[in-house]
Amino acid sequence: MNLNGRRVSRETQERLEHFAALFQRWAKAINLTAPSTISDMWSRHIADSAQIFQLQSNSGAWLDLGSGGGFPGIITAIFLAEIGDGWVNLVESNNKKAAFLRTALRETSARGSVHPVRIEEAPTIVHKANFVSARALSDLNGLFGYIEPWSLENSELRSYLHKGRDYRAEIEKARSGWSFDLLEHNSAVERESVVLEIFNLRRLG
C-alpha cells in the first residue's frame, strides 16, 4: 500500500484499515467528524494525518492536542507501532471521543494513551513532549498558548500543525505575540494547505 507516495507495510495497512472501519462504526453514534467528510476519509483524514509521521519519523514522546476522532494522533500511534518505539499522549476532554480513542488504540495495538482532560490541565499529567501535533483545533495564537508549557520544559520541542489556505494571516498575527521559527511543508493531500513545523517558540514580552 502507498500512502502519500510512500510504501506502508502490510501490518500498518491492516491497522489503518481496522481503524477506518472502527471510526465509521463509532461515527454513526457520536460526532467524530463532519458527516460530509466520512466518505473520503482515507484522503481527507488518514492520508492527511499520515503526513505528520512522514515529516517526523523519529521515535519520542508525542503530544496530540484536541485529538477528537484520532487525527492525527491515532495515525501517528499506529505508525509508531511499526517501529516499536515512541508514544503518543492524546488529550481529548470529550468523554465519548476519549472512549473511542481508547478503543482504537487497544484494537490496533497502537502506541499511545488517552487523557480525558482539558488541554490547560494536561501539563500536570503529561510532563514531557518531544513533538506536538494538532489538527483543526485553534488558530496559531491559541495553539501556541496551549503548547507553551511544554516548550518551556523542552527548548528543542517541535510542533506539527495542520493549516488551511489562510495560514499566512495566522502566522502574521501570531508574530505580534510570539517568537518562533517555522518550516512550511506543502500538503500532499490538500491544495493550498500546509503542515507548519514550529520550533524555538517563545512568548514576547
C-alpha atoms as one frame of an Amber mdcrd trajectory, in Angstrom:
protein
   0.000   0.000   0.000   1.186   3.505  -0.868   0.195   6.491   1.251   1.219
   9.945   0.037   3.636   8.211  -2.333   5.327   6.208   0.411   5.179   2.475
   0.935   3.259   1.305   4.007   3.852  -2.150   5.447   1.106  -4.749   5.299
   0.796  -4.774   9.093   0.392  -0.995   9.250  -2.104  -1.117   6.390  -4.179
  -3.664   8.303  -4.095  -1.458  11.407  -5.167   1.593   9.396  -7.974  -0.349
   7.737  -9.189  -1.621  11.110  -9.113   1.907  12.487 -11.070   3.207   9.469
 -13.778   0.563   9.952 -13.928   1.271  13.683 -14.151   5.003  13.052 -17.075
   4.581  10.675 -18.971   2.418  13.161 -18.491   4.842  16.025 -19.222   7.881
  13.854 -22.798   6.633  13.448 -23.333   7.052  17.178 -21.142  10.010  18.164
 -19.930  13.080  16.291 -16.314  12.215  15.491 -16.073  14.453  12.416 -18.258
  16.284   9.915 -20.519  13.652   8.265 -19.721  15.040   4.806 -16.036  14.082
   5.179 -16.501  10.435   6.189 -16.947   9.172   2.616 -13.453  10.328   1.617
 -11.881   9.503   4.967  -8.725   7.938   3.500  -7.664  11.047   1.608  -9.293
  13.688   3.796  -8.246  12.337   7.170  -5.942   9.304   7.169  -3.533  10.346
   4.412  -3.595  13.922   5.680  -2.735  12.770   9.200  -0.033  10.383   7.962
   1.960  13.370   6.738   2.917  14.145  10.338   4.787  10.887  10.848   6.265
  11.104   7.362   7.726  14.512   8.271   8.924  13.369  11.698   9.517   9.629
  11.883  11.828   9.648  14.898  10.531   7.893  17.966   9.881  10.023  21.003
   7.150  11.409  23.221   4.317  12.815  21.122   1.571  15.076  22.422  -1.611
  15.257  20.336  -3.866  18.122  21.399  -7.633  18.016  20.922  -7.420  14.532
  19.447 -11.118  14.300  18.564 -11.621  11.393  16.177  -7.956  10.438  16.268
  -6.457  12.617  13.564  -3.504  12.772  13.559  -2.803  11.207  16.978  -4.075
   7.676  16.365  -2.447   7.561  12.936   0.903   8.543  14.450   0.437   5.920
  17.180  -0.204   3.261  14.521   2.994   4.173  12.671   4.948   4.093  15.942
   3.695   0.538  16.468   5.505  -0.407  13.268   8.862   0.783  14.613   8.110
  -0.476  18.121   9.130   2.710  19.888   7.766   6.127  20.856   4.451   7.038
  22.454   1.529   9.388  21.757  -0.318  11.140  24.577  -3.733  12.028  23.214
  -5.547  14.848  25.019  -9.324  14.870  24.496 -11.757  16.286  27.059 -14.911
  14.828  25.458 -15.548  11.560  27.283 -17.301   9.851  24.369 -14.477  10.696
  21.989 -11.945   9.656  24.615 -13.694   6.268  24.866 -13.437   5.866  21.102
  -9.740   6.769  21.170  -9.045   4.191  23.884 -10.858   1.541  21.862  -8.935
   2.479  18.722  -5.583   2.255  20.495  -6.436  -1.094  22.034  -7.823  -2.720
  18.888  -4.994  -1.554  16.619  -2.230  -2.205  19.190  -1.092   1.367  18.585
   1.398   3.076  20.905  -0.479   5.679  22.884  -2.684   6.589  25.820  -5.667
   8.894  26.259  -6.010  11.724  28.779  -9.651  12.902  29.103  -8.845  16.381
  30.408  -8.891  19.929  29.137  -5.714  20.958  27.350  -4.994  23.553  30.042
  -4.889  20.748  32.632  -2.717  18.393  30.585   0.729  19.766  31.632   0.137
  18.406  35.140  -0.344  14.910  33.656   1.899  14.847  30.593   5.195  16.305
  31.752   7.381  15.707  28.720   6.985  16.050  24.979   9.422  15.952  22.088
   6.790  16.585  19.427   3.329  18.158  19.382   0.571  17.708  16.810  -2.816
  19.374  16.387  -5.371  19.460  13.615  -8.474  21.633  13.291  -8.173  22.858
  16.871  -7.430  26.593  17.014  -5.593  29.436  15.314  -1.844  29.726  15.868
  -2.198  32.187  18.755  -4.427  29.744  20.585  -2.237  26.772  19.727   0.919
  28.500  20.924  -0.758  29.242  24.243  -1.592  25.558  24.617   1.903  24.432
  23.599   3.850  26.936  25.729   4.097  24.832  28.934   5.878  22.054  27.052
   8.090  24.418  25.047   9.290  25.959  28.313  10.275  22.481  29.529  11.930
  21.431  26.268  13.772  24.019  24.160  14.017  21.512  21.294  10.264  20.868
  21.090   8.893  20.661  17.556   5.214  21.144  16.714   3.453  19.942  13.566
   0.267  21.860  12.895  -2.151  21.352  10.009  -3.326  24.626   8.494  -5.577
  25.654   5.606  -5.363  28.369   2.998  -5.440  31.298   5.459  -2.359  30.151
   7.336  -0.223  33.138   6.312  -2.587  35.559   8.047  -2.403  33.393  11.172
   1.394  33.482  11.066   1.490  37.278  10.838  -0.996  37.643  13.665   0.951
  35.242  15.866   4.223  37.104  15.321   2.877  40.054  17.312   2.933  37.977
  20.479   5.362  35.137  19.822   8.872  34.477  18.584   9.216  31.256  16.619
  10.936  29.585  13.697   8.960  27.644  11.153   9.175  25.399   8.147   6.251
  25.255   5.736   5.520  21.802   4.329   3.078  21.796   1.430   0.254  19.343
   1.957   0.445  16.179  -0.137  -3.310  15.867   0.170  -4.997  19.263   0.004
  -4.021  22.063  -2.325  -3.270  25.367  -0.556  -2.955  23.572   2.791   0.267
  23.105   4.750   1.780  21.463   7.765   3.646  24.080   9.782   6.688  22.836
  11.667   7.221  25.196  14.598  10.291  25.334  16.844  12.087  27.778  19.162
   8.698  29.011  20.384   8.819  31.814  22.946   6.298  34.365  24.140   7.268
  38.012  23.531   7.271  40.493  26.364
